[in-house]
């Protein structure tokens, strides 16, 4: 089984947690770690995540962070090196997390990573693009 770790600056992680719980409820093996440099050091962030993962004793961990190169990303990248199966994804969004959490027990680790990236990209769109897709699908369904 795969554990998901969500981390980011400010209240990024717990903000996503609040939204996720409203949409899909609580889900096991998903943990949220905020980084506020006024309240926690980078080392404390890493220690908090490692302590959680040591208790879970998982061999696969998917880290979902806010931005490339930031403190949460760097700390997760260091932790990821300790696992046989680990990946750090940046640019995490709500759609990606919902779909990844719902699929995490059904897919292999490489499939889960691919699913996360695909759903993150699908979650970035515009209303007009979605309307165009629906119009095209309707025309194709009608045989024109």
PDB file of C-alpha atoms in Angstrom:
ATOM      1  CA  UNK A   1       0.000   0.000   0.000  1.00  0.00           C
ATOM      2  CA  UNK A   2       1.142   3.571  -0.699  1.00  0.00           C
ATOM      3  CA  UNK A   3       1.184   6.413   1.781  1.00  0.00           C
ATOM      4  CA  UNK A   4       0.593   9.952   0.505  1.00  0.00           C
ATOM      5  CA  UNK A   5       2.331  12.890   2.135  1.00  0.00           C
ATOM      6  CA  UNK A   6       1.048  16.361   1.260  1.00  0.00           C
ATOM      7  CA  UNK A   7       3.274  19.294   2.175  1.00  0.00           C
ATOM      8  CA  UNK A   8       3.607  22.926   1.255  1.00  0.00           C
ATOM      9  CA  UNK A   9       4.112  26.471   2.425  1.00  0.00           C
ATOM     10  CA  UNK A  10       1.750  28.196   4.850  1.00  0.00           C
ATOM     11  CA  UNK A  11      -1.501  26.286   5.203  1.00  0.00           C
ATOM     12  CA  UNK A  12      -1.243  24.651   1.783  1.00  0.00           C
ATOM     13  CA  UNK A  13      -1.426  21.075   3.091  1.00  0.00           C
ATOM     14  CA  UNK A  14      -4.093  21.566   5.738  1.00  0.00           C
ATOM     15  CA  UNK A  15      -6.120  23.729   3.359  1.00  0.00           C
ATOM     16  CA  UNK A  16      -6.181  20.847   0.885  1.00  0.00           C
ATOM     17  CA  UNK A  17      -6.982  18.485   3.747  1.00  0.00           C
ATOM     18  CA  UNK A  18     -10.023  20.575   4.676  1.00  0.00           C
ATOM     19  CA  UNK A  19     -11.271  20.593   1.080  1.00  0.00           C
ATOM     20  CA  UNK A  20     -10.632  16.864   0.645  1.00  0.00           C
ATOM     21  CA  UNK A  21     -12.515  15.969   3.809  1.00  0.00           C
ATOM     22  CA  UNK A  22     -15.495  17.998   2.613  1.00  0.00           C
ATOM     23  CA  UNK A  23     -15.499  16.197  -0.758  1.00  0.00           C
ATOM     24  CA  UNK A  24     -14.410  12.604  -0.001  1.00  0.00           C
ATOM     25  CA  UNK A  25     -14.146  12.438   3.791  1.00  0.00           C
ATOM     26  CA  UNK A  26     -11.120  11.240   5.729  1.00  0.00           C
ATOM     27  CA  UNK A  27      -8.919   8.675   4.065  1.00  0.00           C
ATOM     28  CA  UNK A  28      -6.274   6.402   5.631  1.00  0.00           C
ATOM     29  CA  UNK A  29      -2.574   6.651   4.855  1.00  0.00           C
ATOM     30  CA  UNK A  30      -2.749  10.291   3.776  1.00  0.00           C
ATOM     31  CA  UNK A  31      -0.955  12.866   5.938  1.00  0.00           C
ATOM     32  CA  UNK A  32      -0.693  16.644   5.689  1.00  0.00           C
ATOM     33  CA  UNK A  33       2.296  18.728   6.791  1.00  0.00           C
ATOM     34  CA  UNK A  34       2.329  22.519   6.588  1.00  0.00           C
ATOM     35  CA  UNK A  35       5.557  24.505   6.553  1.00  0.00           C
ATOM     36  CA  UNK A  36       5.479  27.911   8.224  1.00  0.00           C
ATOM     37  CA  UNK A  37       9.055  29.079   8.717  1.00  0.00           C
ATOM     38  CA  UNK A  38       7.980  31.258  11.661  1.00  0.00           C
ATOM     39  CA  UNK A  39       6.773  28.206  13.605  1.00  0.00           C
ATOM     40  CA  UNK A  40       8.835  25.293  12.299  1.00  0.00           C
ATOM     41  CA  UNK A  41      12.319  24.786  10.911  1.00  0.00           C
ATOM     42  CA  UNK A  42      13.023  22.756   7.777  1.00  0.00           C
ATOM     43  CA  UNK A  43      14.608  20.099   9.988  1.00  0.00           C
ATOM     44  CA  UNK A  44      11.485  19.906  12.169  1.00  0.00           C
ATOM     45  CA  UNK A  45       9.339  19.485   9.067  1.00  0.00           C
ATOM     46  CA  UNK A  46      11.535  16.599   7.914  1.00  0.00           C
ATOM     47  CA  UNK A  47      11.501  15.022  11.386  1.00  0.00           C
ATOM     48  CA  UNK A  48       7.697  15.262  11.611  1.00  0.00           C
ATOM     49  CA  UNK A  49       7.271  13.552   8.240  1.00  0.00           C
ATOM     50  CA  UNK A  50       9.872  10.881   9.046  1.00  0.00           C
ATOM     51  CA  UNK A  51       8.221  10.175  12.399  1.00  0.00           C
ATOM     52  CA  UNK A  52       4.864   9.659  10.679  1.00  0.00           C
ATOM     53  CA  UNK A  53       6.379   7.409   8.003  1.00  0.00           C
ATOM     54  CA  UNK A  54       8.307   5.336  10.546  1.00  0.00           C
ATOM     55  CA  UNK A  55       5.041   4.588  12.318  1.00  0.00           C
ATOM     56  CA  UNK A  56       3.380   3.601   9.017  1.00  0.00           C
ATOM     57  CA  UNK A  57       6.261   1.336   7.889  1.00  0.00           C
ATOM     58  CA  UNK A  58       5.383   1.625   4.214  1.00  0.00           C
ATOM     59  CA  UNK A  59       7.707   0.803   1.342  1.00  0.00           C
ATOM     60  CA  UNK A  60       5.988   3.195  -1.108  1.00  0.00           C
ATOM     61  CA  UNK A  61       5.494   6.909  -0.517  1.00  0.00           C
ATOM     62  CA  UNK A  62       4.109   9.536  -2.856  1.00  0.00           C
ATOM     63  CA  UNK A  63       5.011  13.053  -1.765  1.00  0.00           C
ATOM     64  CA  UNK A  64       2.740  15.805  -3.107  1.00  0.00           C
ATOM     65  CA  UNK A  65       4.242  19.279  -2.716  1.00  0.00           C
ATOM     66  CA  UNK A  66       3.341  22.792  -3.744  1.00  0.00           C
ATOM     67  CA  UNK A  67       6.374  24.103  -5.667  1.00  0.00           C
ATOM     68  CA  UNK A  68       9.635  22.833  -7.097  1.00  0.00           C
ATOM     69  CA  UNK A  69      12.683  23.786  -5.050  1.00  0.00           C
ATOM     70  CA  UNK A  70      10.832  25.016  -1.968  1.00  0.00           C
ATOM     71  CA  UNK A  71      11.597  23.818   1.544  1.00  0.00           C
ATOM     72  CA  UNK A  72       8.786  21.221   1.651  1.00  0.00           C
ATOM     73  CA  UNK A  73       9.973  19.833  -1.698  1.00  0.00           C
ATOM     74  CA  UNK A  74      13.608  19.682  -0.571  1.00  0.00           C
ATOM     75  CA  UNK A  75      12.753  17.961   2.722  1.00  0.00           C
ATOM     76  CA  UNK A  76      10.498  15.433   0.988  1.00  0.00           C
ATOM     77  CA  UNK A  77      13.179  14.793  -1.649  1.00  0.00           C
ATOM     78  CA  UNK A  78      15.674  13.927   1.088  1.00  0.00           C
ATOM     79  CA  UNK A  79      13.201  11.579   2.768  1.00  0.00           C
ATOM     80  CA  UNK A  80      12.254   9.955  -0.552  1.00  0.00           C
ATOM     81  CA  UNK A  81      15.807   8.639  -0.915  1.00  0.00           C
ATOM     82  CA  UNK A  82      15.169   6.318   2.046  1.00  0.00           C
ATOM     83  CA  UNK A  83      12.414   4.360   0.274  1.00  0.00           C
ATOM     84  CA  UNK A  84      12.456   1.694  -2.396  1.00  0.00           C
ATOM     85  CA  UNK A  85       9.411   3.238  -4.094  1.00  0.00           C
ATOM     86  CA  UNK A  86       9.058   7.001  -3.710  1.00  0.00           C
ATOM     87  CA  UNK A  87       8.322   9.996  -5.857  1.00  0.00           C
ATOM     88  CA  UNK A  88       7.971  13.704  -5.188  1.00  0.00           C
ATOM     89  CA  UNK A  89       5.360  15.501  -7.278  1.00  0.00           C
ATOM     90  CA  UNK A  90       5.141  19.297  -7.395  1.00  0.00           C
ATOM     91  CA  UNK A  91       2.270  21.465  -8.539  1.00  0.00           C
ATOM     92  CA  UNK A  92      -0.203  19.502  -6.439  1.00  0.00           C
ATOM     93  CA  UNK A  93      -3.826  20.472  -6.920  1.00  0.00           C
ATOM     94  CA  UNK A  94      -7.123  19.342  -5.438  1.00  0.00           C
ATOM     95  CA  UNK A  95      -8.275  17.332  -8.454  1.00  0.00           C
ATOM     96  CA  UNK A  96      -4.990  15.423  -8.482  1.00  0.00           C
ATOM     97  CA  UNK A  97      -5.289  14.564  -4.804  1.00  0.00           C
ATOM     98  CA  UNK A  98      -8.901  13.417  -5.041  1.00  0.00           C
ATOM     99  CA  UNK A  99      -8.231  11.093  -7.972  1.00  0.00           C
ATOM    100  CA  UNK A 100      -4.918   9.849  -6.573  1.00  0.00           C
ATOM    101  CA  UNK A 101      -6.343   9.098  -3.142  1.00  0.00           C
ATOM    102  CA  UNK A 102      -9.303   7.257  -4.649  1.00  0.00           C
ATOM    103  CA  UNK A 103      -6.983   5.140  -6.856  1.00  0.00           C
ATOM    104  CA  UNK A 104      -4.021   4.587  -4.523  1.00  0.00           C
ATOM    105  CA  UNK A 105      -5.099   1.147  -3.314  1.00  0.00           C
ATOM    106  CA  UNK A 106      -5.940  -0.103  -6.812  1.00  0.00           C
ATOM    107  CA  UNK A 107      -2.825   0.791  -8.820  1.00  0.00           C
ATOM    108  CA  UNK A 108       0.827  -0.172  -8.797  1.00  0.00           C
ATOM    109  CA  UNK A 109       3.155   2.583  -7.642  1.00  0.00           C
ATOM    110  CA  UNK A 110       4.284   3.585 -11.173  1.00  0.00           C
ATOM    111  CA  UNK A 111       0.649   3.599 -12.333  1.00  0.00           C
ATOM    112  CA  UNK A 112      -0.312   5.772  -9.356  1.00  0.00           C
ATOM    113  CA  UNK A 113       2.386   8.327 -10.176  1.00  0.00           C
ATOM    114  CA  UNK A 114       1.214   8.441 -13.799  1.00  0.00           C
ATOM    115  CA  UNK A 115      -2.409   8.798 -12.643  1.00  0.00           C
ATOM    116  CA  UNK A 116      -1.458  11.675 -10.345  1.00  0.00           C
ATOM    117  CA  UNK A 117       0.289  13.574 -13.129  1.00  0.00           C
ATOM    118  CA  UNK A 118      -2.520  12.970 -15.618  1.00  0.00           C
ATOM    119  CA  UNK A 119      -5.250  14.105 -13.225  1.00  0.00           C
ATOM    120  CA  UNK A 120      -3.238  17.176 -12.197  1.00  0.00           C
ATOM    121  CA  UNK A 121      -2.983  18.203 -15.836  1.00  0.00           C
ATOM    122  CA  UNK A 122      -6.687  17.539 -16.428  1.00  0.00           C
ATOM    123  CA  UNK A 123      -7.486  19.783 -13.480  1.00  0.00           C
ATOM    124  CA  UNK A 124      -5.894  22.756 -15.219  1.00  0.00           C
ATOM    125  CA  UNK A 125      -8.334  23.934 -17.862  1.00  0.00           C
ATOM    126  CA  UNK A 126     -10.809  26.657 -18.750  1.00  0.00           C
ATOM    127  CA  UNK A 127     -14.570  26.763 -18.986  1.00  0.00           C
ATOM    128  CA  UNK A 128     -14.420  27.479 -22.722  1.00  0.00           C
ATOM    129  CA  UNK A 129     -12.139  24.495 -23.334  1.00  0.00           C
ATOM    130  CA  UNK A 130     -14.528  22.196 -21.468  1.00  0.00           C
ATOM    131  CA  UNK A 131     -17.519  23.573 -23.361  1.00  0.00           C
ATOM    132  CA  UNK A 132     -15.711  22.948 -26.644  1.00  0.00           C
ATOM    133  CA  UNK A 133     -14.983  19.346 -25.630  1.00  0.00           C
ATOM    134  CA  UNK A 134     -18.659  18.784 -24.763  1.00  0.00           C
ATOM    135  CA  UNK A 135     -19.841  20.340 -28.053  1.00  0.00           C
ATOM    136  CA  UNK A 136     -17.425  18.143 -30.022  1.00  0.00           C
ATOM    137  CA  UNK A 137     -18.552  15.016 -28.149  1.00  0.00           C
ATOM    138  CA  UNK A 138     -22.221  15.874 -28.766  1.00  0.00           C
ATOM    139  CA  UNK A 139     -21.616  16.311 -32.505  1.00  0.00           C
ATOM    140  CA  UNK A 140     -19.723  12.994 -32.669  1.00  0.00           C
ATOM    141  CA  UNK A 141     -22.529  11.232 -30.748  1.00  0.00           C
ATOM    142  CA  UNK A 142     -25.064  12.561 -33.229  1.00  0.00           C
ATOM    143  CA  UNK A 143     -23.073  11.149 -36.134  1.00  0.00           C
ATOM    144  CA  UNK A 144     -22.266  14.442 -37.804  1.00  0.00           C
TER     145      UNK A 144
END
